Coordinates of C-alpha atoms and ligand atoms in Angstrom, one line a residue:
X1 CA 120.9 176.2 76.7
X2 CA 121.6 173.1 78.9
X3 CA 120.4 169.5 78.1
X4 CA 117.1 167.5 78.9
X5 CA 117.9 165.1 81.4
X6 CA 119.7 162.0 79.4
X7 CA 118.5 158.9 78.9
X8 CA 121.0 155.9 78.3
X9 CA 118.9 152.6 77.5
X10 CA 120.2 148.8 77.3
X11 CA 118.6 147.2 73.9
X12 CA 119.3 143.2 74.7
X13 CA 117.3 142.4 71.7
X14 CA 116.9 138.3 71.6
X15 CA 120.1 138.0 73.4
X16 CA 120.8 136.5 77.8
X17 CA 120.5 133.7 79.6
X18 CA 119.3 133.2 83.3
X19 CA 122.7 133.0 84.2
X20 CA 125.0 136.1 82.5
X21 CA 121.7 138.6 83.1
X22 CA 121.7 137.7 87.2
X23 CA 125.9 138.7 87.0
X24 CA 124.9 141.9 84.8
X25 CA 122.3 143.4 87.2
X26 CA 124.1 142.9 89.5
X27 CA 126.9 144.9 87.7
X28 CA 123.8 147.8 86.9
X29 CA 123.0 147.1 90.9
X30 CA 126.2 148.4 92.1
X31 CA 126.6 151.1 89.9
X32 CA 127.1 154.7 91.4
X33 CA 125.2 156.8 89.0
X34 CA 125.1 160.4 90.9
X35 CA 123.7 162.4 88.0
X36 CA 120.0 163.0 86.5
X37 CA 119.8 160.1 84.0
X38 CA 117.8 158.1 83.4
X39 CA 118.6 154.6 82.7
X40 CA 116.8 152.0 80.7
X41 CA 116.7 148.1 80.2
X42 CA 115.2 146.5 77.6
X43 CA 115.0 142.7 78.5
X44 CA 113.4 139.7 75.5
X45 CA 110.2 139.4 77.1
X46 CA 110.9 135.8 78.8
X47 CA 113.4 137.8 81.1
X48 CA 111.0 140.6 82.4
X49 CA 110.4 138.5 85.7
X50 CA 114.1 138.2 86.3
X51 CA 114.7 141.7 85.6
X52 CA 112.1 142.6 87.7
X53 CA 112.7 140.5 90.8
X54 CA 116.6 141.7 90.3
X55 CA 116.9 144.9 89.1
X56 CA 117.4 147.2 92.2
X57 CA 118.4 150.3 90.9
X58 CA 116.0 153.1 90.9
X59 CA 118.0 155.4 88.2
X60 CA 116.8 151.9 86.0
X61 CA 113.3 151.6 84.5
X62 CA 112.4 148.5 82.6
X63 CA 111.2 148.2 79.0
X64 CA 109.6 146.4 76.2
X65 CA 111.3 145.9 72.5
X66 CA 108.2 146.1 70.8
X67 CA 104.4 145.5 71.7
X68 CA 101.2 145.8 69.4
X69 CA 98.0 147.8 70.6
X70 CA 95.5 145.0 71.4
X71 CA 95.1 142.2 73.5
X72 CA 93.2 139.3 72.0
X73 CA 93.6 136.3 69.5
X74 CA 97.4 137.3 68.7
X75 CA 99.1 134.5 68.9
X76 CA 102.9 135.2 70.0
X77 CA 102.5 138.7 70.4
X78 CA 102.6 140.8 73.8
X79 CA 100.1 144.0 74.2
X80 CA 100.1 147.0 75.7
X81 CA 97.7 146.5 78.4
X82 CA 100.1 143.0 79.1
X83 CA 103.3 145.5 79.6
X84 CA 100.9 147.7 81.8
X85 CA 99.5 144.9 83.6
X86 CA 103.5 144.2 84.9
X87 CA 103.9 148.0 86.0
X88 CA 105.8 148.4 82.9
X89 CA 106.1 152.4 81.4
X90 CA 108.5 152.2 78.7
X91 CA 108.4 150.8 75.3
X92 CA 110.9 150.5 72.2
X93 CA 109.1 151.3 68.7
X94 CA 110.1 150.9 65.2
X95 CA 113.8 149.7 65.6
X96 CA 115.7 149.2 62.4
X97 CA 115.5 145.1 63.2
X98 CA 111.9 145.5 63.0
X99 CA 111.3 147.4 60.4
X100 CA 113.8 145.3 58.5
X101 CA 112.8 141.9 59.3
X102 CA 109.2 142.1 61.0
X103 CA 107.8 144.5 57.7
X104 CA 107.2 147.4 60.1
X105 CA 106.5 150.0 57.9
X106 CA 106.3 154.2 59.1
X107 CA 102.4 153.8 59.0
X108 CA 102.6 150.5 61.3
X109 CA 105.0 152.3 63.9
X110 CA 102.8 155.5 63.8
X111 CA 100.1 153.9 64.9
X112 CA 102.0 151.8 67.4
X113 CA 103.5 154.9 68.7
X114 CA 100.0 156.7 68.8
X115 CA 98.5 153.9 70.8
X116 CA 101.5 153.4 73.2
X117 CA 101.0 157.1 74.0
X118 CA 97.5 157.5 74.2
X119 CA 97.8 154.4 76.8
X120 CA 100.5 156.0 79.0
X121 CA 103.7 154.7 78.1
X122 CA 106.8 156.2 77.1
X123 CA 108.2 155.4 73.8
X124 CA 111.5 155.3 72.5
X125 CA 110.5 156.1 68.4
X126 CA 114.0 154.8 66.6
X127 CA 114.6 156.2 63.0
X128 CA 117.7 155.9 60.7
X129 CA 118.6 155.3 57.2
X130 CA 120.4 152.5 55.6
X131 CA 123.9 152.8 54.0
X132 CA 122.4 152.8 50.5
X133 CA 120.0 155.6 51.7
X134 CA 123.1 157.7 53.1
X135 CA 125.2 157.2 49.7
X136 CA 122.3 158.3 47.9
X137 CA 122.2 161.6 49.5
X138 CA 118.7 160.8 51.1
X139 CA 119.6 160.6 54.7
X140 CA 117.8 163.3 55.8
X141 CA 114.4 162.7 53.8
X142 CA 114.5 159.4 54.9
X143 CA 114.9 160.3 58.8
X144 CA 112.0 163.4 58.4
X145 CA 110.1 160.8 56.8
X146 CA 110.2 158.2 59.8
X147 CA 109.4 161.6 62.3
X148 CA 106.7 163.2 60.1
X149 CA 104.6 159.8 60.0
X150 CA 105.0 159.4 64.3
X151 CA 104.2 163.7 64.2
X152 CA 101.1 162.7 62.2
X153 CA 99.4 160.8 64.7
X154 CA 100.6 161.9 68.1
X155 CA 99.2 165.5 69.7
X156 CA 101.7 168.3 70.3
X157 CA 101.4 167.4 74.3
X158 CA 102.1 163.8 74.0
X159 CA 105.6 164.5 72.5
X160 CA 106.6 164.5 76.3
X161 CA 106.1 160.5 76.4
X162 CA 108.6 159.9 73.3
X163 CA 112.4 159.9 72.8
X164 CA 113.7 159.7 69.5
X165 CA 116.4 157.0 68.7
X166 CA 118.1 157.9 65.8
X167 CA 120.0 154.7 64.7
X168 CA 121.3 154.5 61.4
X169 CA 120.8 151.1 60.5
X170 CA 124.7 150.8 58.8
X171 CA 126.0 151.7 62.4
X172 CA 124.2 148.8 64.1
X173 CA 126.1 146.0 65.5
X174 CA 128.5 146.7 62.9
X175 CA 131.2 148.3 64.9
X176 CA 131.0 151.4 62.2
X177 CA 130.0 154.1 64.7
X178 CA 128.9 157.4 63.1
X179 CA 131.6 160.0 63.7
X180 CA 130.4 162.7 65.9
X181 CA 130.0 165.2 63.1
X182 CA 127.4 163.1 61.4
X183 CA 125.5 162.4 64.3
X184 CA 125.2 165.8 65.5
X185 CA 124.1 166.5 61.9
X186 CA 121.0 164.5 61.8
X187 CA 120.3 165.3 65.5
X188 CA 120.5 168.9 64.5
X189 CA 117.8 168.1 61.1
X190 CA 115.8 166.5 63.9
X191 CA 115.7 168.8 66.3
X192 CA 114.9 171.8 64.0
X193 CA 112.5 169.9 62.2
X194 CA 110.6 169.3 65.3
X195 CA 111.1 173.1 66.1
X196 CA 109.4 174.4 62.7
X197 CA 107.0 171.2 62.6
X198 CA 106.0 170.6 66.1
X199 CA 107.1 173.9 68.7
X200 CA 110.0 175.3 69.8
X201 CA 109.5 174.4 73.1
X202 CA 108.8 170.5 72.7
X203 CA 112.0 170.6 70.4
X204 CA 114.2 171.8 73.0
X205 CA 113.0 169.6 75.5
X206 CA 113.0 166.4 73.3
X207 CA 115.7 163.6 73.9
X208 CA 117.2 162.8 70.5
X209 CA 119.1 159.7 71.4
X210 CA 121.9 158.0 69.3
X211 CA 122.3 154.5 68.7
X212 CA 124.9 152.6 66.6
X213 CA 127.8 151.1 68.0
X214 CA 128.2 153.2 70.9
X215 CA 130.5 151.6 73.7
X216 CA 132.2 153.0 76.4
X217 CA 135.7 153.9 74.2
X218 CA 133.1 156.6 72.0
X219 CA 130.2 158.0 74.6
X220 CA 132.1 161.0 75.8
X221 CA 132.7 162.5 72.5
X222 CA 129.2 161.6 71.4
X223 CA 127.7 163.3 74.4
X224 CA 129.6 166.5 73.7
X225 CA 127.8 167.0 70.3
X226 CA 125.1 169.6 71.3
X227 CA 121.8 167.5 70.3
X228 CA 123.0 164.3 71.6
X229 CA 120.6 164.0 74.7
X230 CA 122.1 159.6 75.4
X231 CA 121.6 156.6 73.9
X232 CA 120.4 153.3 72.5
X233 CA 122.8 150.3 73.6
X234 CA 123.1 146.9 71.7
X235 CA 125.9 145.1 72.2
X236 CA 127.8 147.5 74.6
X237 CA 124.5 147.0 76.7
X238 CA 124.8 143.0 77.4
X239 CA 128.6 144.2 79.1
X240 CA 129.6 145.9 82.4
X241 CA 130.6 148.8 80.0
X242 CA 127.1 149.6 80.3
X243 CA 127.8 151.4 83.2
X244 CA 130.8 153.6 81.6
X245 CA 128.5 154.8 78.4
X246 CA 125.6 155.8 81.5
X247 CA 128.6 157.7 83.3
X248 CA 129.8 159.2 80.0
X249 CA 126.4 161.7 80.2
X250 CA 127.6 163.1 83.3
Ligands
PEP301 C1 120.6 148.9 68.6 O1 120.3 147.8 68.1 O2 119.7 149.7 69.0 C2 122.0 149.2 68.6 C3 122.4 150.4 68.7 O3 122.9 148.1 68.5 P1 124.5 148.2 68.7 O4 124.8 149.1 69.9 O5 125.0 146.8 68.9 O6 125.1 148.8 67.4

């Protein structure tokens, strides 16, 4: 069977300034990305205006890192309707860093990722384990865990508006990337999880991203595992390798 279209997406996290994001759209700008991809940038939420007056690419759509579901007396937060109200379509839920540092617990990104939907966006849904998780054999409860919550919440036709991320959290931004073996293993658990939980049909279709120290020296032997469908960029993202981990899902 051949692969969904991929989708690579940039993760800046609380990183830029004015001055290195101008020279790195420009880089994205000038790209030649001849294949069905799509691309993805996540800017902090101070730079959406400079991505937006600068990004010219149309292979690119822009992104949030996080939101919450309601406008109102939230003081430092950004909504939903906010992203929409910029033209925005695409959101990042339950990253690692978040559920790390920000208490974001499976029940708080299920809902997150149940009103995201519901309004229209497109969610990227990251899950992963931690080292302690993988030594202690749990991996793969632990990632079913993270899906079976966002499954819980979401309708069978809404599963079209989400791409899975799965990140495991001792691979980020430490320079550990998983080998391609264990990557396509939890892709696989995912994928046939999804299949016996969810439908056969939205389990083929579904982009099961990896994220985790990808860069442009590992993408092309991480694309060739069969249930790698692109991925989540940190680091490698906020460099013109960008570009070379976008052409590695050619
Ligand atoms: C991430 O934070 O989503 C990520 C994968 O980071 P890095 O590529 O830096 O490991």
């Amino acid at each position: 069977a051949s692969k969904p279209q991929p989708v690579v997406a940039a993760n800046w996290k609380c990183n830029g300034t004015v001055a290195a994001l101008t020279e790195l759209l420009a880089v994205f700008n000038d790209a030649k990305v001849d294949h069905d991809v799509q691309c993805v940038v996540a800017p902090a939420f101070v730079h959406f205006g400079l991505v937006q007056a600068q990004l010219k690419n149309t292979k690119f759509a822009i992104s949030a890192q996080n939101c919450i579901a309601k406008s109102g007396a939230f003081t430092g937060e950004v909504s939903i309707a906010l992203l929409k109200d910029l033209g925005l379509k695409w959101v990042i839920l339950g990253h690692s860093e978040r559920r790390q540092y920000y208490g974001e617990t499976n029940d708080v990104v299920a809902s997150k990722v149940h009103a995201c939907v519901g309004a229209g966006l497109i969610v990227i849904a990251c899950i992963g384990e931690t080292l302690k998780e993988r030594e202690d054999g749990r991996t793969a409860a632990v990632v079913i865990g993270q899906l079976a919550a966002i499954a819980k919440t979401i309708r069978v036709n809404d599963w079209e508006q989400v791409v899975v991320a799965y990140e495991p959290v001792w691979a980020i931004g430490t320079g550990k990337v998983a080998t391609p073996e264990q990557a396509q293993e939890v892709h696989h658990i995912i994928r046939q999880w999804m299949a016996s939980n969810v439908g056969a049909e939205v389990a083929s279709k579904l982009r099961i991203l990896y994220g985790g120290s990808v860069t442009a020296a590992n993408a092309d032997t991480l694309y060739r595992c069969a249930d790698i469908n692109g991925f989540l960029v940190g680091g490698a993202s906020l460099k013109p390798e960008f570009t070379k981990i976008i052409a590695a899902t050619k």
